[in-house]
PDB file of C-alpha atoms and ligand atoms in Angstrom:
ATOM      1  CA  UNK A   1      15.037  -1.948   6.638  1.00 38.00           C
ATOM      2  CA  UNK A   2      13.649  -1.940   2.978  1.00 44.00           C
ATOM      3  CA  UNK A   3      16.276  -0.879   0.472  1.00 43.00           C
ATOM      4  CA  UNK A   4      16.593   2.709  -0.553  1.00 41.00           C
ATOM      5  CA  UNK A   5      16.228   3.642  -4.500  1.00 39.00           C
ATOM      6  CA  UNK A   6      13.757   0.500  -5.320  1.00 40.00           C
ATOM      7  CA  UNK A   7      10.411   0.136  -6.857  1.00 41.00           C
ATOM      8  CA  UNK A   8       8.691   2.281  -4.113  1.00 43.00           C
ATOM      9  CA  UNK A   9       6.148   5.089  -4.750  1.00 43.00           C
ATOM     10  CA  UNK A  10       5.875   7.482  -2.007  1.00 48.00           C
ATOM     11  CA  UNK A  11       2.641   9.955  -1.587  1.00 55.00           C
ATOM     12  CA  UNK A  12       2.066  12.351   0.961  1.00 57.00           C
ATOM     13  CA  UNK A  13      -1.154  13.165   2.627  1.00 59.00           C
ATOM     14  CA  UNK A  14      -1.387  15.541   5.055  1.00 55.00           C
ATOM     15  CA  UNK A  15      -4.516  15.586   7.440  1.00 52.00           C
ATOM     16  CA  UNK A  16      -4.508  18.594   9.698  1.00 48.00           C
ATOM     17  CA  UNK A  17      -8.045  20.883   8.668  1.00 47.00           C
ATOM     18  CA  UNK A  18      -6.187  23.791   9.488  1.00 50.00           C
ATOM     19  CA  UNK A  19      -4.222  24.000   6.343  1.00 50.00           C
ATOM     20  CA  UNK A  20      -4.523  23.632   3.086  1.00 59.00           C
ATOM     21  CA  UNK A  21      -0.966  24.679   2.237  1.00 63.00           C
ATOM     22  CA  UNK A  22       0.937  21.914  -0.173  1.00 70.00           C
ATOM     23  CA  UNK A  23       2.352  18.878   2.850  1.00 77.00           C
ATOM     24  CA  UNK A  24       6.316  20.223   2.009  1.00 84.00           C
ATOM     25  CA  UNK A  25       7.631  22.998   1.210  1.00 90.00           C
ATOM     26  CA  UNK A  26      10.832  23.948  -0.887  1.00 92.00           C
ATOM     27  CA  UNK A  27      12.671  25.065   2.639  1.00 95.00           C
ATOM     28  CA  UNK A  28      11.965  22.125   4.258  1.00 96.00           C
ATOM     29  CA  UNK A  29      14.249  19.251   5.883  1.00 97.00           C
ATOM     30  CA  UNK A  30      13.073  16.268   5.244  1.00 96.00           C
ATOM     31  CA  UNK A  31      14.673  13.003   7.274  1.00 95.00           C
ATOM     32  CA  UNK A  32      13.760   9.301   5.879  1.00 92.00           C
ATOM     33  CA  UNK A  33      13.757   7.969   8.841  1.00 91.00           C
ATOM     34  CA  UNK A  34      12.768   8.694  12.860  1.00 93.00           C
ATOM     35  CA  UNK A  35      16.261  10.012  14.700  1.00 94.00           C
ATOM     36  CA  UNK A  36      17.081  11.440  18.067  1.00 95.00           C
ATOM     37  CA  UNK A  37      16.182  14.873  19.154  1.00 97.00           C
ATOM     38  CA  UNK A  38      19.841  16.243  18.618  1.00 97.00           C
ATOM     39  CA  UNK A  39      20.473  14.711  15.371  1.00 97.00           C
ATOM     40  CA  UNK A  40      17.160  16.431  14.009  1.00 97.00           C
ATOM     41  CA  UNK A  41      18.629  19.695  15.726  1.00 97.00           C
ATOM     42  CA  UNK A  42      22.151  19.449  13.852  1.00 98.00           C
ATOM     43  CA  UNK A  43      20.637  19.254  10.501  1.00 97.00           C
ATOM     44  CA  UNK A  44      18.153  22.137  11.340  1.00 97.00           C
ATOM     45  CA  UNK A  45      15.033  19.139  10.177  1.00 97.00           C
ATOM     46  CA  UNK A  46      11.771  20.128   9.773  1.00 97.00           C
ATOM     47  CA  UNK A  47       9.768  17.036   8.803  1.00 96.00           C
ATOM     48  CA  UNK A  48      10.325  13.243   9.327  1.00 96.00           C
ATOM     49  CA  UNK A  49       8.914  11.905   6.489  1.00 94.00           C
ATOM     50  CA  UNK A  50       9.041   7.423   7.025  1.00 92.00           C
ATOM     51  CA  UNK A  51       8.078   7.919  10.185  1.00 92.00           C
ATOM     52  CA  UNK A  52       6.428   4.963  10.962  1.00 87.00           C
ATOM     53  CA  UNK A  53       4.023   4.284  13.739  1.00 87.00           C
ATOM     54  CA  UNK A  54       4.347   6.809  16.261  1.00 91.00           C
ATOM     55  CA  UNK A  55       5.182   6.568  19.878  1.00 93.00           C
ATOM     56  CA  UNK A  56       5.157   9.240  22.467  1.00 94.00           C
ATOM     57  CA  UNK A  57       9.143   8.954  22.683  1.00 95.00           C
ATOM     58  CA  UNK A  58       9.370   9.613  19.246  1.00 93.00           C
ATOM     59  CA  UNK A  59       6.891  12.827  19.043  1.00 95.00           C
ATOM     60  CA  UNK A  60       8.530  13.987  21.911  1.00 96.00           C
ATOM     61  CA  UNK A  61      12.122  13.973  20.146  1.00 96.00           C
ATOM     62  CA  UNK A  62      10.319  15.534  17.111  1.00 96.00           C
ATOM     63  CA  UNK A  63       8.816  17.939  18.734  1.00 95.00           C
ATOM     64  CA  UNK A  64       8.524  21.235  16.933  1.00 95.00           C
ATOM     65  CA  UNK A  65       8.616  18.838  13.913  1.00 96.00           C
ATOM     66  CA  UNK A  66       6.256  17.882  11.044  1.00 95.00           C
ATOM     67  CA  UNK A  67       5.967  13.886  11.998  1.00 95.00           C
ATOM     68  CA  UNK A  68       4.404  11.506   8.798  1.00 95.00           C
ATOM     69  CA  UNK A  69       3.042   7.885  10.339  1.00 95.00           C
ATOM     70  CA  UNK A  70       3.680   5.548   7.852  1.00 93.00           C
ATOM     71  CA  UNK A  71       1.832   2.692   6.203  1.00 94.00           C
ATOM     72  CA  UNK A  72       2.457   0.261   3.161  1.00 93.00           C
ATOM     73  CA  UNK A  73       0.327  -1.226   1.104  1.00 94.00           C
ATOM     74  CA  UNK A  74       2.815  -3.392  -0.877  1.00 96.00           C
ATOM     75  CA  UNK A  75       5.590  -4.471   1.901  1.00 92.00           C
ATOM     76  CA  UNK A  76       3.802  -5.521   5.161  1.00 93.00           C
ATOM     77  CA  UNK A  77       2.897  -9.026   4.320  1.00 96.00           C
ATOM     78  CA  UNK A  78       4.292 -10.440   7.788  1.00 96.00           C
ATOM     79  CA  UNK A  79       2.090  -7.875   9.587  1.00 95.00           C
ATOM     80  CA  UNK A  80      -1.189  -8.694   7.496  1.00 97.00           C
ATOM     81  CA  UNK A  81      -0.444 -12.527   7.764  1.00 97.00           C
ATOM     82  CA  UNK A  82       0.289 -12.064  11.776  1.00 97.00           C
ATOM     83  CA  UNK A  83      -3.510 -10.297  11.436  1.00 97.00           C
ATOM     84  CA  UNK A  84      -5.285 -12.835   9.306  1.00 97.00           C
ATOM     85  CA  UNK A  85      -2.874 -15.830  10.096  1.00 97.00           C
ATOM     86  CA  UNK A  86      -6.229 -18.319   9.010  1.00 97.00           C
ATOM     87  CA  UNK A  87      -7.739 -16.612   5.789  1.00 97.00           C
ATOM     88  CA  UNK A  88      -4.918 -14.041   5.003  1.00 98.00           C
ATOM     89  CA  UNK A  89      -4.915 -15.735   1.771  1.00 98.00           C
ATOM     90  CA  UNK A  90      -8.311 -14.427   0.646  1.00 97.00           C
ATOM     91  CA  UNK A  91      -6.307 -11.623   0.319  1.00 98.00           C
ATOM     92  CA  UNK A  92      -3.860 -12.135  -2.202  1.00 98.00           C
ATOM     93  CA  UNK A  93      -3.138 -11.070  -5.343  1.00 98.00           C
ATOM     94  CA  UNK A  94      -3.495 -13.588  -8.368  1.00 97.00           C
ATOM     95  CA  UNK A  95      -1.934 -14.311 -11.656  1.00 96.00           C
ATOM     96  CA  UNK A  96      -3.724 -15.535 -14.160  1.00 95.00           C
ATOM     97  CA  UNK A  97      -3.300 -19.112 -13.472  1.00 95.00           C
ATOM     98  CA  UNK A  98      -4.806 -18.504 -10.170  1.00 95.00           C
ATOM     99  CA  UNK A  99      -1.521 -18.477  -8.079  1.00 97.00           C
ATOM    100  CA  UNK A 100      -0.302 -15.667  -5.855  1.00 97.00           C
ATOM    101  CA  UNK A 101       2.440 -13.593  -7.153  1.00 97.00           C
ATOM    102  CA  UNK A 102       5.537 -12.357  -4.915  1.00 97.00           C
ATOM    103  CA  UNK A 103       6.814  -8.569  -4.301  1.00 96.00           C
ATOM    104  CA  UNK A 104       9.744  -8.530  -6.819  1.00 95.00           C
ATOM    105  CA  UNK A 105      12.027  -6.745  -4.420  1.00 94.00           C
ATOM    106  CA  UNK A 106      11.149  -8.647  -1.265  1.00 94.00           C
ATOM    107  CA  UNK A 107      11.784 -12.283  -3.015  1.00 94.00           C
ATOM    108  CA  UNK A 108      14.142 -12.727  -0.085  1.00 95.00           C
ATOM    109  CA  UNK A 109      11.931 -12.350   2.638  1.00 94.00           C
ATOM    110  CA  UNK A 110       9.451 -15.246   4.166  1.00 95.00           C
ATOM    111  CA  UNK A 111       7.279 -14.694   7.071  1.00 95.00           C
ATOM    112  CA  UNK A 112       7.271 -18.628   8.978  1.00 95.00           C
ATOM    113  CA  UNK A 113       7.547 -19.751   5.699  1.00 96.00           C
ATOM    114  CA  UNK A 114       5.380 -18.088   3.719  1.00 96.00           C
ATOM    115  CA  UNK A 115       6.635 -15.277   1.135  1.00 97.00           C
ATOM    116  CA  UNK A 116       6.003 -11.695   1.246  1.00 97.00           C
ATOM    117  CA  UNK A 117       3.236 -12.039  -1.577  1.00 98.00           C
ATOM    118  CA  UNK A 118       1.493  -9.197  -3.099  1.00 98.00           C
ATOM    119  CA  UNK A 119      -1.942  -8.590  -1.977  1.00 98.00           C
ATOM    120  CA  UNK A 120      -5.085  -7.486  -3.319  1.00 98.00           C
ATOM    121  CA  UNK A 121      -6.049  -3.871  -2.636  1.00 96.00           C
ATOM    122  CA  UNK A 122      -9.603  -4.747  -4.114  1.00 96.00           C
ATOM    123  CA  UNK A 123     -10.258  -7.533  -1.653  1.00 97.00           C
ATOM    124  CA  UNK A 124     -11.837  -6.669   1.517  1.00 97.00           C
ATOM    125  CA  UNK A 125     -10.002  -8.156   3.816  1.00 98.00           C
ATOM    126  CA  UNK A 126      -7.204  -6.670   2.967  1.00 98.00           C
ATOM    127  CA  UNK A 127      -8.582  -3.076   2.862  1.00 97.00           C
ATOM    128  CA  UNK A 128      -9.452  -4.053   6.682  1.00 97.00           C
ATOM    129  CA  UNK A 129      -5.626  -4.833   7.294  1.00 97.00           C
ATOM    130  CA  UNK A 130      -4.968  -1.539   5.738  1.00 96.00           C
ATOM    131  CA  UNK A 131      -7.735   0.887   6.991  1.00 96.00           C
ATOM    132  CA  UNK A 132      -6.430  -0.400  10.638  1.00 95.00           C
ATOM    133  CA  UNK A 133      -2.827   0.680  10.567  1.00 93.00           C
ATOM    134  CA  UNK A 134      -4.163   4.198   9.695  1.00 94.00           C
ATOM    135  CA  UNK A 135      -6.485   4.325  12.195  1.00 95.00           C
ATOM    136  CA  UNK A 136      -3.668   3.686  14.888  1.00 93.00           C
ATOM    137  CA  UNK A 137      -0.946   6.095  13.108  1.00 93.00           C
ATOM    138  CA  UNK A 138      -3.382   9.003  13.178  1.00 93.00           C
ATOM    139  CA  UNK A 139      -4.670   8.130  16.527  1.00 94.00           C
ATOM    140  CA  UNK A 140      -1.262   7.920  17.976  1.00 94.00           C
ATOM    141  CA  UNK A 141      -0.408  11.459  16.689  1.00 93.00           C
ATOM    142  CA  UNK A 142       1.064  11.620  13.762  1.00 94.00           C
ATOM    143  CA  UNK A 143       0.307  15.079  11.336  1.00 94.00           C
ATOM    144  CA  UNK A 144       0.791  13.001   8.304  1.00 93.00           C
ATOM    145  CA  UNK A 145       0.587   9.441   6.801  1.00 94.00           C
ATOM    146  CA  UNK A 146       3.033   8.530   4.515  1.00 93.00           C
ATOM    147  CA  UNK A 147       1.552   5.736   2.128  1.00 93.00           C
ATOM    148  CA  UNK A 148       4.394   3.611   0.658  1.00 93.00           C
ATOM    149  CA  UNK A 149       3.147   2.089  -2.228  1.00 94.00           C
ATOM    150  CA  UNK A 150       0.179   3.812  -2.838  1.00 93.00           C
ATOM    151  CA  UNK A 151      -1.020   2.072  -5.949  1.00 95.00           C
ATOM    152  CA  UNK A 152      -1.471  -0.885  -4.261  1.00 95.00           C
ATOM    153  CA  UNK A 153      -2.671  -3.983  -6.582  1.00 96.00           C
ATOM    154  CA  UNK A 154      -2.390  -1.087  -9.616  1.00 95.00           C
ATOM    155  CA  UNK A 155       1.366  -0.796  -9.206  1.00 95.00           C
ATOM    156  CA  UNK A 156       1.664  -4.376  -9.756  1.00 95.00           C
ATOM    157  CA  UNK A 157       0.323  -4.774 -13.616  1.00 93.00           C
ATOM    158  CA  UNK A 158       3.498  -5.195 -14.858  1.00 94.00           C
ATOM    159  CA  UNK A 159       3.441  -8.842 -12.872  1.00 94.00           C
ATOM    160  CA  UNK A 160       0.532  -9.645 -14.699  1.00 92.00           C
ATOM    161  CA  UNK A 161      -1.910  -9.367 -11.797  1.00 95.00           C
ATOM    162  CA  UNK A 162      -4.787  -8.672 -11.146  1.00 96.00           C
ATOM    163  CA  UNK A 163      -6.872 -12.137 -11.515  1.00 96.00           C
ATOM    164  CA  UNK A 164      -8.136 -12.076  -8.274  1.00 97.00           C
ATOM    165  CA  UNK A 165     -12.502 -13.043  -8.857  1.00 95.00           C
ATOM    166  CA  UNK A 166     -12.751  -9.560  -7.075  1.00 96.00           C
ATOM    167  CA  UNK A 167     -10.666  -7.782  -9.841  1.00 96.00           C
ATOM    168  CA  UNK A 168     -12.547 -10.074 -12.104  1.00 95.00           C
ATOM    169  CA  UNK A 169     -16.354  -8.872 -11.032  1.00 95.00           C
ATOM    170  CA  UNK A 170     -14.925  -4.914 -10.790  1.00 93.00           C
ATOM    171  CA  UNK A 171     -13.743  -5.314 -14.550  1.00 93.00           C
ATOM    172  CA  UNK A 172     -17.735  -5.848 -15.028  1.00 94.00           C
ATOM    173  CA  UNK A 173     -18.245  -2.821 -13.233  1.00 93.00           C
ATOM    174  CA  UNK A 174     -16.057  -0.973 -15.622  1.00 93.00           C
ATOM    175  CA  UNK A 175     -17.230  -2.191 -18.580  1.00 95.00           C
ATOM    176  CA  UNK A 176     -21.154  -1.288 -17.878  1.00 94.00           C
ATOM    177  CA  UNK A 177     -20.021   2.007 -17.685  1.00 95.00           C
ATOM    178  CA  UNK A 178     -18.771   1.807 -21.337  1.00 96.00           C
ATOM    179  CA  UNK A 179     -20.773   3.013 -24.058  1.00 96.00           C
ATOM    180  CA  UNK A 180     -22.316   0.379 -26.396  1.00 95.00           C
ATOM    181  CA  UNK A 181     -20.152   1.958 -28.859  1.00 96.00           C
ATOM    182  CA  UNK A 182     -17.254   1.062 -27.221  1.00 96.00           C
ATOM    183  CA  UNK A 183     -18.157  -2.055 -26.401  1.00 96.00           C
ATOM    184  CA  UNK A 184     -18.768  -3.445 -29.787  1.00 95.00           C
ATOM    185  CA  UNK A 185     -14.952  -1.619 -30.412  1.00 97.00           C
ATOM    186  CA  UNK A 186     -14.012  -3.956 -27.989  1.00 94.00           C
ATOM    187  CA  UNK A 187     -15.972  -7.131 -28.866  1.00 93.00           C
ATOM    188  CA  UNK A 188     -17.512  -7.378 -25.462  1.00 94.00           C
ATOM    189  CA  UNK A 189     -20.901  -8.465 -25.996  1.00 93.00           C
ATOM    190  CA  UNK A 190     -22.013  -9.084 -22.505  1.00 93.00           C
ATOM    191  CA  UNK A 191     -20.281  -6.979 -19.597  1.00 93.00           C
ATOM    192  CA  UNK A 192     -22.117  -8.839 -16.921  1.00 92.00           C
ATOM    193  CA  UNK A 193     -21.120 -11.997 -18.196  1.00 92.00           C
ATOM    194  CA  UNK A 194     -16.986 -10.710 -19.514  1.00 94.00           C
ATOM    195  CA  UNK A 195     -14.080 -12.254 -17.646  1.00 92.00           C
ATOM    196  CA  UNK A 196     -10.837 -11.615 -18.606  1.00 89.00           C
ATOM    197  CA  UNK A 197      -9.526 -14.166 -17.033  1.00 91.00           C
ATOM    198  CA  UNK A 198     -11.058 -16.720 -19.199  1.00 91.00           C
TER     199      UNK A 198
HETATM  200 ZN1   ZN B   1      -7.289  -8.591  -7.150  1.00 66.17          ZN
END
């Protein structure tokens, strides 16, 4: 189980149309983690908040409870690899010499050998990784998703990525949408052509 008190970013989204009331309240009990029926009944909890991916026996001992699926977008690598086991590495995040860049807190973990590296929120393959775990939390009942995380490639900067060539042509993106103005500030002279790679 990941470490408590670490580099994580929690955010809360809660789907249900019905309301548009914030996802907790002050009142509420919040556990981490999925328990048994009486535990949840002892501490009077109202909402499991980590709840990962829901199963019927673990709705039914949260019943009466607010239940958050959970999904990461920094920590699964083993689960992304097990998807993609042949191109996952189209995937990853780069540094700027090219080479793929481990999450700091997981430097202990391998996956048949491979490291838990950091992947690429930008890159579509690994949107497809993502955009299928929520699909089967939701589906399987959850109220909530929990996104651990939830900056994705963005909470890595401090590593010095992103020089993945996706990052690369979306930083082109961003600078035609720059005045010329501020381009000449920044001594771009040809968005299209601009990577900051080089
Ligand atoms: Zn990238």
């Amino acid at each position: 189980m990941r470490r408590l008190g670490c580099y994580y970013a929690v955010l809360f989204l809660q789907v249900a149309a019905s309301s548009r009331a914030a996802a907790l309240e002050k009142s509420d009990v919040v556990f981490m983690y999925q328990a048994d029926a009486r535990t949840y009944s002892e501490y009077g909890a109202t909402v499991v908040a980590w709840g990962g991916t829901p199963r019927p026996e673990t709705l039914e001992a949260a019943k009466g409870l607010r239940f958050f699926g959970s999904v990461g977008m920094v920590t699964e690598f083993s689960r992304y690899y097990e998807r993609f086991p042949t191109n996952y590495a189209e995937g990853l995040c780069r540094d700027i010499d090219g080479q793929p860049v481990k999450v700091p807190w997981l430097t202990d973990h391998q996956h048949r050998g491979i490291p838990y590296w950091w992947c690429c929120t930008q890159q579509p393959i690994f949107r497809q990784y993502l955009r299928e775990p929520v699909e089967e939390t939701m589906k399987s009942g959850a109220h909530g998703l929990h996104i651990d995380d939830h900056l994705g490639t963005a909470g890595g900067l401090w590593l010095g990525i992103c020089f993945c060539d996706r990052c690369v042509e979306g930083f082109k993106e961003h600078l035609k949408s720059l005045s010329p103005q501020r381009l000449k500030e920044l001594q771009v002279e040809d968005p299209v052509a601009f990577n900051f790679r080089e």
